PDB file of C-alpha atoms in Angstrom:
ATOM      1  CA  UNK O   1       1.997  46.790 -44.419  1.00 49.00           C
ATOM      2  CA  UNK O   2      -0.195  44.115 -42.442  1.00 47.00           C
ATOM      3  CA  UNK O   3       1.481  41.172 -43.959  1.00 46.00           C
ATOM      4  CA  UNK O   4       5.002  42.690 -43.244  1.00 44.00           C
ATOM      5  CA  UNK O   5       4.081  43.258 -39.642  1.00 45.00           C
ATOM      6  CA  UNK O   6       2.804  39.783 -39.236  1.00 44.00           C
ATOM      7  CA  UNK O   7       5.920  37.944 -41.168  1.00 41.00           C
ATOM      8  CA  UNK O   8       8.169  38.209 -37.893  1.00 45.00           C
ATOM      9  CA  UNK O   9       5.529  36.589 -35.933  1.00 42.00           C
ATOM     10  CA  UNK O  10       4.903  33.847 -38.498  1.00 41.00           C
ATOM     11  CA  UNK O  11       8.635  32.990 -38.453  1.00 39.00           C
ATOM     12  CA  UNK O  12       8.735  33.143 -34.702  1.00 46.00           C
ATOM     13  CA  UNK O  13       5.881  30.737 -34.987  1.00 43.00           C
ATOM     14  CA  UNK O  14       7.961  28.407 -37.223  1.00 42.00           C
ATOM     15  CA  UNK O  15      11.085  28.580 -35.377  1.00 42.00           C
ATOM     16  CA  UNK O  16       9.387  28.375 -31.952  1.00 43.00           C
ATOM     17  CA  UNK O  17       7.432  25.073 -31.820  1.00 44.00           C
ATOM     18  CA  UNK O  18       4.837  24.478 -29.270  1.00 43.00           C
ATOM     19  CA  UNK O  19       5.654  22.561 -26.287  1.00 41.00           C
ATOM     20  CA  UNK O  20       3.626  19.711 -25.032  1.00 44.00           C
ATOM     21  CA  UNK O  21       3.710  18.154 -21.483  1.00 42.00           C
ATOM     22  CA  UNK O  22       2.878  14.638 -21.426  1.00 43.00           C
ATOM     23  CA  UNK O  23       1.864  12.907 -18.317  1.00 41.00           C
ATOM     24  CA  UNK O  24       1.491   9.190 -17.801  1.00 48.00           C
ATOM     25  CA  UNK O  25       0.113   7.191 -15.015  1.00 43.00           C
ATOM     26  CA  UNK O  26       1.932   3.742 -14.817  1.00 50.00           C
ATOM     27  CA  UNK O  27       0.630   0.621 -13.856  1.00 47.00           C
ATOM     28  CA  UNK O  28       2.686   0.611 -10.669  1.00 48.00           C
ATOM     29  CA  UNK O  29       0.934   3.672  -9.622  1.00 47.00           C
ATOM     30  CA  UNK O  30       3.826   6.064 -10.303  1.00 47.00           C
ATOM     31  CA  UNK O  31       3.756   9.145 -12.751  1.00 46.00           C
ATOM     32  CA  UNK O  32       5.949   9.883 -15.692  1.00 49.00           C
ATOM     33  CA  UNK O  33       6.190  13.287 -17.355  1.00 44.00           C
ATOM     34  CA  UNK O  34       7.958  14.147 -20.748  1.00 46.00           C
ATOM     35  CA  UNK O  35       8.277  17.462 -22.515  1.00 45.00           C
ATOM     36  CA  UNK O  36       8.777  17.907 -26.049  1.00 45.00           C
ATOM     37  CA  UNK O  37       7.866  19.912 -29.177  1.00 41.00           C
ATOM     38  CA  UNK O  38       5.640  17.685 -31.032  1.00 41.00           C
ATOM     39  CA  UNK O  39       3.436  14.624 -30.324  1.00 39.00           C
ATOM     40  CA  UNK O  40       5.701  12.294 -32.466  1.00 44.00           C
ATOM     41  CA  UNK O  41       8.838  13.498 -30.457  1.00 41.00           C
ATOM     42  CA  UNK O  42       6.964  13.157 -27.030  1.00 38.00           C
ATOM     43  CA  UNK O  43       6.565   9.335 -27.848  1.00 41.00           C
ATOM     44  CA  UNK O  44      10.437   9.057 -28.171  1.00 43.00           C
ATOM     45  CA  UNK O  45      11.472  11.508 -25.694  1.00 41.00           C
ATOM     46  CA  UNK O  46      13.043  10.105 -22.430  1.00 44.00           C
ATOM     47  CA  UNK O  47      10.202  10.314 -19.506  1.00 43.00           C
ATOM     48  CA  UNK O  48      11.418  12.007 -16.454  1.00 44.00           C
ATOM     49  CA  UNK O  49      10.026   9.907 -13.707  1.00 48.00           C
ATOM     50  CA  UNK O  50       8.600  11.552 -10.395  1.00 46.00           C
ATOM     51  CA  UNK O  51       9.874  10.488  -7.276  1.00 60.00           C
ATOM     52  CA  UNK O  52       7.917   7.368  -5.925  1.00 66.00           C
ATOM     53  CA  UNK O  53       7.901   8.901  -2.769  1.00 74.00           C
ATOM     54  CA  UNK O  54       5.195  11.345  -3.933  1.00 83.00           C
ATOM     55  CA  UNK O  55       2.739   8.457  -4.592  1.00 83.00           C
ATOM     56  CA  UNK O  56       3.867   6.661  -1.602  1.00 89.00           C
ATOM     57  CA  UNK O  57       2.999   9.542   0.890  1.00 92.00           C
ATOM     58  CA  UNK O  58      -0.355   9.972  -0.589  1.00 94.00           C
ATOM     59  CA  UNK O  59      -1.249   6.253   0.008  1.00 96.00           C
ATOM     60  CA  UNK O  60       0.385   6.493   3.355  1.00 96.00           C
ATOM     61  CA  UNK O  61      -1.734   9.499   4.509  1.00 96.00           C
ATOM     62  CA  UNK O  62      -4.906   7.709   2.964  1.00 97.00           C
ATOM     63  CA  UNK O  63      -4.048   4.751   5.128  1.00 98.00           C
ATOM     64  CA  UNK O  64      -3.640   6.961   8.076  1.00 98.00           C
ATOM     65  CA  UNK O  65      -6.935   8.527   7.336  1.00 98.00           C
ATOM     66  CA  UNK O  66      -8.671   5.097   7.360  1.00 98.00           C
ATOM     67  CA  UNK O  67      -7.123   3.928  10.299  1.00 98.00           C
ATOM     68  CA  UNK O  68      -8.348   6.926  12.160  1.00 98.00           C
ATOM     69  CA  UNK O  69     -11.990   6.263  10.583  1.00 98.00           C
ATOM     70  CA  UNK O  70     -12.030   2.545  11.908  1.00 98.00           C
ATOM     71  CA  UNK O  71      -9.972   3.415  15.146  1.00 98.00           C
ATOM     72  CA  UNK O  72     -13.074   3.716  17.421  1.00 96.00           C
ATOM     73  CA  UNK O  73     -14.421   0.188  16.663  1.00 96.00           C
ATOM     74  CA  UNK O  74     -14.731  -2.776  19.031  1.00 96.00           C
ATOM     75  CA  UNK O  75     -11.502  -4.384  17.912  1.00 97.00           C
ATOM     76  CA  UNK O  76      -9.045  -1.503  18.590  1.00 97.00           C
ATOM     77  CA  UNK O  77     -10.809  -0.899  21.878  1.00 96.00           C
ATOM     78  CA  UNK O  78     -10.491  -4.634  22.749  1.00 96.00           C
ATOM     79  CA  UNK O  79      -6.819  -4.178  22.291  1.00 96.00           C
ATOM     80  CA  UNK O  80      -6.488  -1.211  24.195  1.00 96.00           C
ATOM     81  CA  UNK O  81      -5.440   1.123  21.286  1.00 96.00           C
ATOM     82  CA  UNK O  82      -5.781   4.673  21.096  1.00 96.00           C
ATOM     83  CA  UNK O  83      -6.877   6.280  17.648  1.00 97.00           C
ATOM     84  CA  UNK O  84      -3.425   7.333  16.588  1.00 96.00           C
ATOM     85  CA  UNK O  85      -1.917   4.039  17.844  1.00 96.00           C
ATOM     86  CA  UNK O  86      -4.370   2.027  15.714  1.00 98.00           C
ATOM     87  CA  UNK O  87      -3.690   4.446  12.644  1.00 97.00           C
ATOM     88  CA  UNK O  88       0.050   3.808  12.929  1.00 97.00           C
ATOM     89  CA  UNK O  89      -0.419   0.270  13.299  1.00 98.00           C
ATOM     90  CA  UNK O  90      -2.533   0.132  10.190  1.00 98.00           C
ATOM     91  CA  UNK O  91      -0.031   2.168   8.208  1.00 98.00           C
ATOM     92  CA  UNK O  92       2.720  -0.214   9.221  1.00 97.00           C
ATOM     93  CA  UNK O  93       0.622  -3.032   8.128  1.00 98.00           C
ATOM     94  CA  UNK O  94       0.103  -1.601   4.658  1.00 98.00           C
ATOM     95  CA  UNK O  95       3.615  -0.584   4.322  1.00 97.00           C
ATOM     96  CA  UNK O  96       4.668  -4.356   4.952  1.00 97.00           C
ATOM     97  CA  UNK O  97       2.028  -5.650   2.728  1.00 98.00           C
ATOM     98  CA  UNK O  98       2.515  -3.769  -0.254  1.00 98.00           C
ATOM     99  CA  UNK O  99       4.979  -0.756   0.289  1.00 96.00           C
ATOM    100  CA  UNK O 100       2.042   1.155  -0.709  1.00 97.00           C
ATOM    101  CA  UNK O 101       1.743   0.066  -4.231  1.00 96.00           C
ATOM    102  CA  UNK O 102      -2.000  -0.187  -5.153  1.00 97.00           C
ATOM    103  CA  UNK O 103      -1.205  -2.502  -8.114  1.00 96.00           C
ATOM    104  CA  UNK O 104       0.728  -5.133  -6.049  1.00 97.00           C
ATOM    105  CA  UNK O 105      -0.081  -8.535  -6.714  1.00 97.00           C
ATOM    106  CA  UNK O 106       1.887 -11.362  -4.730  1.00 96.00           C
ATOM    107  CA  UNK O 107       2.616 -14.917  -6.131  1.00 94.00           C
ATOM    108  CA  UNK O 108      -0.396 -16.458  -4.513  1.00 93.00           C
ATOM    109  CA  UNK O 109      -2.790 -13.486  -5.931  1.00 97.00           C
ATOM    110  CA  UNK O 110      -3.248 -11.388  -3.048  1.00 97.00           C
ATOM    111  CA  UNK O 111      -3.977  -7.806  -4.390  1.00 98.00           C
ATOM    112  CA  UNK O 112      -3.852  -4.184  -3.729  1.00 98.00           C
ATOM    113  CA  UNK O 113      -2.459  -1.930  -0.748  1.00 98.00           C
ATOM    114  CA  UNK O 114      -3.760  -4.486   1.786  1.00 98.00           C
ATOM    115  CA  UNK O 115      -2.864  -7.715  -0.360  1.00 98.00           C
ATOM    116  CA  UNK O 116      -6.468  -9.068   0.160  1.00 98.00           C
ATOM    117  CA  UNK O 117      -6.996 -12.530  -1.392  1.00 97.00           C
ATOM    118  CA  UNK O 118      -9.861 -12.498  -3.769  1.00 97.00           C
ATOM    119  CA  UNK O 119     -12.088 -14.482  -1.659  1.00 96.00           C
ATOM    120  CA  UNK O 120     -11.373 -12.331   1.262  1.00 96.00           C
ATOM    121  CA  UNK O 121     -11.999  -9.072  -0.991  1.00 98.00           C
ATOM    122  CA  UNK O 122     -15.568 -10.795  -1.885  1.00 97.00           C
ATOM    123  CA  UNK O 123     -16.564 -11.456   1.719  1.00 96.00           C
ATOM    124  CA  UNK O 124     -15.544  -7.942   2.538  1.00 97.00           C
ATOM    125  CA  UNK O 125     -17.594  -6.397  -0.318  1.00 97.00           C
ATOM    126  CA  UNK O 126     -14.389  -4.975  -1.869  1.00 98.00           C
ATOM    127  CA  UNK O 127     -15.482  -5.039  -5.591  1.00 97.00           C
ATOM    128  CA  UNK O 128     -12.283  -3.504  -6.934  1.00 98.00           C
ATOM    129  CA  UNK O 129      -9.182  -4.599  -4.861  1.00 98.00           C
ATOM    130  CA  UNK O 130      -7.147  -2.484  -6.943  1.00 98.00           C
ATOM    131  CA  UNK O 131      -9.073   0.809  -5.864  1.00 98.00           C
ATOM    132  CA  UNK O 132      -7.029   2.124  -3.071  1.00 97.00           C
ATOM    133  CA  UNK O 133      -9.902   3.529  -1.113  1.00 97.00           C
ATOM    134  CA  UNK O 134     -11.884   0.115  -1.363  1.00 98.00           C
ATOM    135  CA  UNK O 135      -9.055  -1.921  -0.485  1.00 99.00           C
ATOM    136  CA  UNK O 136      -7.807  -0.011   2.375  1.00 98.00           C
ATOM    137  CA  UNK O 137     -11.351   0.248   3.940  1.00 98.00           C
ATOM    138  CA  UNK O 138     -11.548  -3.731   3.329  1.00 99.00           C
ATOM    139  CA  UNK O 139      -8.086  -4.342   5.115  1.00 99.00           C
ATOM    140  CA  UNK O 140      -9.102  -2.097   7.891  1.00 99.00           C
ATOM    141  CA  UNK O 141     -12.260  -3.827   8.704  1.00 98.00           C
ATOM    142  CA  UNK O 142     -10.610  -7.317   8.166  1.00 98.00           C
ATOM    143  CA  UNK O 143      -7.901  -6.195  10.640  1.00 99.00           C
ATOM    144  CA  UNK O 144     -10.046  -4.717  13.267  1.00 98.00           C
ATOM    145  CA  UNK O 145     -12.234  -8.092  13.080  1.00 98.00           C
ATOM    146  CA  UNK O 146      -8.877  -9.840  14.023  1.00 98.00           C
ATOM    147  CA  UNK O 147      -8.373  -7.334  16.885  1.00 98.00           C
ATOM    148  CA  UNK O 148     -11.828  -7.954  18.300  1.00 98.00           C
ATOM    149  CA  UNK O 149     -11.404 -11.772  17.753  1.00 98.00           C
ATOM    150  CA  UNK O 150      -8.098 -11.985  19.797  1.00 98.00           C
ATOM    151  CA  UNK O 151      -8.081  -8.719  21.695  1.00 97.00           C
ATOM    152  CA  UNK O 152      -4.115  -8.730  21.133  1.00 97.00           C
ATOM    153  CA  UNK O 153      -2.060  -6.751  18.540  1.00 97.00           C
ATOM    154  CA  UNK O 154       0.381  -9.679  17.889  1.00 97.00           C
ATOM    155  CA  UNK O 155      -2.221 -12.250  17.384  1.00 98.00           C
ATOM    156  CA  UNK O 156      -4.250  -9.971  15.179  1.00 98.00           C
ATOM    157  CA  UNK O 157      -1.171  -9.413  13.009  1.00 98.00           C
ATOM    158  CA  UNK O 158      -0.495 -12.973  12.822  1.00 98.00           C
ATOM    159  CA  UNK O 159      -4.132 -13.870  11.838  1.00 98.00           C
ATOM    160  CA  UNK O 160      -3.985 -11.192   9.079  1.00 98.00           C
ATOM    161  CA  UNK O 161      -0.684 -12.870   7.829  1.00 97.00           C
ATOM    162  CA  UNK O 162      -1.323 -16.570   8.481  1.00 97.00           C
ATOM    163  CA  UNK O 163      -5.102 -16.656   8.863  1.00 96.00           C
ATOM    164  CA  UNK O 164      -7.034 -16.671  12.108  1.00 97.00           C
ATOM    165  CA  UNK O 165      -7.605 -20.555  11.942  1.00 97.00           C
ATOM    166  CA  UNK O 166      -3.687 -20.557  12.454  1.00 98.00           C
ATOM    167  CA  UNK O 167      -3.616 -18.577  15.291  1.00 98.00           C
ATOM    168  CA  UNK O 168      -6.259 -20.662  16.917  1.00 98.00           C
ATOM    169  CA  UNK O 169      -4.579 -23.846  15.867  1.00 98.00           C
ATOM    170  CA  UNK O 170      -1.274 -22.945  17.532  1.00 98.00           C
ATOM    171  CA  UNK O 171      -2.767 -21.152  20.561  1.00 97.00           C
ATOM    172  CA  UNK O 172      -0.650 -17.876  19.600  1.00 97.00           C
ATOM    173  CA  UNK O 173       1.436 -16.624  16.958  1.00 97.00           C
ATOM    174  CA  UNK O 174       2.197 -19.508  14.422  1.00 98.00           C
ATOM    175  CA  UNK O 175       5.705 -20.718  14.461  1.00 97.00           C
ATOM    176  CA  UNK O 176       6.440 -19.845  10.738  1.00 97.00           C
ATOM    177  CA  UNK O 177       9.301 -17.652   9.972  1.00 97.00           C
ATOM    178  CA  UNK O 178       7.315 -15.340   7.685  1.00 96.00           C
ATOM    179  CA  UNK O 179       4.731 -14.529  10.345  1.00 98.00           C
ATOM    180  CA  UNK O 180       7.110 -14.426  13.097  1.00 98.00           C
ATOM    181  CA  UNK O 181       9.141 -11.823  11.034  1.00 98.00           C
ATOM    182  CA  UNK O 182       5.750  -9.937   9.855  1.00 98.00           C
ATOM    183  CA  UNK O 183       4.859  -9.450  13.378  1.00 98.00           C
ATOM    184  CA  UNK O 184       8.156  -8.352  14.694  1.00 97.00           C
ATOM    185  CA  UNK O 185       8.718  -5.926  11.744  1.00 97.00           C
ATOM    186  CA  UNK O 186       5.311  -4.141  12.186  1.00 98.00           C
ATOM    187  CA  UNK O 187       5.404  -4.099  15.895  1.00 96.00           C
ATOM    188  CA  UNK O 188       8.966  -2.575  15.746  1.00 96.00           C
ATOM    189  CA  UNK O 189       7.969   0.083  13.232  1.00 94.00           C
ATOM    190  CA  UNK O 190       5.247   1.380  15.451  1.00 92.00           C
ATOM    191  CA  UNK O 191       7.435   1.148  18.651  1.00 87.00           C
ATOM    192  CA  UNK O 192      10.201   3.264  17.137  1.00 75.00           C
ATOM    193  CA  UNK O 193       7.740   6.068  15.831  1.00 61.00           C
ATOM    194  CA  UNK O 194       6.020   8.663  17.682  1.00 55.00           C
ATOM    195  CA  UNK O 195       2.134   8.698  17.451  1.00 48.00           C
ATOM    196  CA  UNK O 196       0.948  10.186  14.275  1.00 44.00           C
ATOM    197  CA  UNK O 197       4.485  10.276  12.765  1.00 45.00           C
ATOM    198  CA  UNK O 198       5.190   8.827   9.225  1.00 38.00           C
ATOM    199  CA  UNK O 199       6.551   5.381   9.810  1.00 42.00           C
ATOM    200  CA  UNK O 200       9.986   4.613   8.492  1.00 36.00           C
ATOM    201  CA  UNK O 201      10.529   1.391   6.232  1.00 34.00           C
ATOM    202  CA  UNK O 202      11.632  -1.688   7.854  1.00 34.00           C
ATOM    203  CA  UNK O 203      15.438  -2.426   7.548  1.00 36.00           C
ATOM    204  CA  UNK O 204      16.104  -4.392   4.217  1.00 36.00           C
ATOM    205  CA  UNK O 205      17.111  -7.604   6.265  1.00 37.00           C
ATOM    206  CA  UNK O 206      13.801  -7.453   8.247  1.00 35.00           C
ATOM    207  CA  UNK O 207      11.826  -6.917   5.337  1.00 35.00           C
ATOM    208  CA  UNK O 208      13.591  -9.994   3.392  1.00 37.00           C
ATOM    209  CA  UNK O 209      13.116 -12.037   6.446  1.00 38.00           C
ATOM    210  CA  UNK O 210       9.214 -11.119   6.438  1.00 36.00           C
ATOM    211  CA  UNK O 211       9.045 -12.098   2.790  1.00 36.00           C
ATOM    212  CA  UNK O 212      10.948 -15.354   3.251  1.00 36.00           C
ATOM    213  CA  UNK O 213       9.789 -18.807   2.580  1.00 33.00           C
ATOM    214  CA  UNK O 214       8.245 -20.372   5.480  1.00 35.00           C
ATOM    215  CA  UNK O 215       9.167 -23.400   7.013  1.00 33.00           C
ATOM    216  CA  UNK O 216       5.737 -24.754   6.705  1.00 38.00           C
ATOM    217  CA  UNK O 217       4.891 -25.291   2.811  1.00 32.00           C
ATOM    218  CA  UNK O 218       1.260 -24.258   3.401  1.00 39.00           C
ATOM    219  CA  UNK O 219       2.497 -20.797   4.850  1.00 38.00           C
ATOM    220  CA  UNK O 220       4.044 -19.921   1.392  1.00 36.00           C
ATOM    221  CA  UNK O 221       2.112 -16.815   0.754  1.00 45.00           C
ATOM    222  CA  UNK O 222       2.206 -13.250   0.878  1.00 46.00           C
ATOM    223  CA  UNK O 223      -1.415 -11.797   1.655  1.00 54.00           C
ATOM    224  CA  UNK O 224      -4.714 -12.136   3.546  1.00 60.00           C
ATOM    225  CA  UNK O 225      -6.154 -15.826   3.957  1.00 53.00           C
ATOM    226  CA  UNK O 226      -9.959 -16.186   4.189  1.00 50.00           C
ATOM    227  CA  UNK O 227     -11.976 -14.033   6.203  1.00 46.00           C
ATOM    228  CA  UNK O 228     -13.224 -16.919   8.538  1.00 45.00           C
TER     229      UNK O 228
END
């Protein structure tokens, strides 16, 4: 009688295939999930992409935490920034640089969340620019260095975008379209957000302007220049 009792179970096992959950991590930092009955079918099944906002929020929160960790340094103090003010400013900077994409690479070779140029990353001791924690820490140290150097938020942002030598050369924010829009977009994002709040993405027209082509050919870049 045992074979007869097991027969319905065997039939159910044949009629009810096992279900596999396939999770794939994409190069852009997003996650895809597909569900199917067999490994072969899973390869051809359409993937259901999770909302990009999930990964974005994760890196946004990490950037805020990194900002808080660096907020007590001489740079933020020189610019008169409270801890939450600096953290909000740093989050807005990272949003403008990479839209929280840890795999972002600009046309000029700037890499990762903070869009560090390779030479800058090396000077900062960032061995893997695509490691979110390493990149954010390096970006925060670079930005606080500019705050300490210039003692002014707008000048430090301009230095992050155009290079500190350009700020010194022009005695202020360089008159490059990209840099002017970059500074305006980030400061506007901070001004319209309460302390500690998630900053909203800049309006499309502002983002386009910030990534536009500079009137100076030497300024056609999207990332951090040399550390010095």
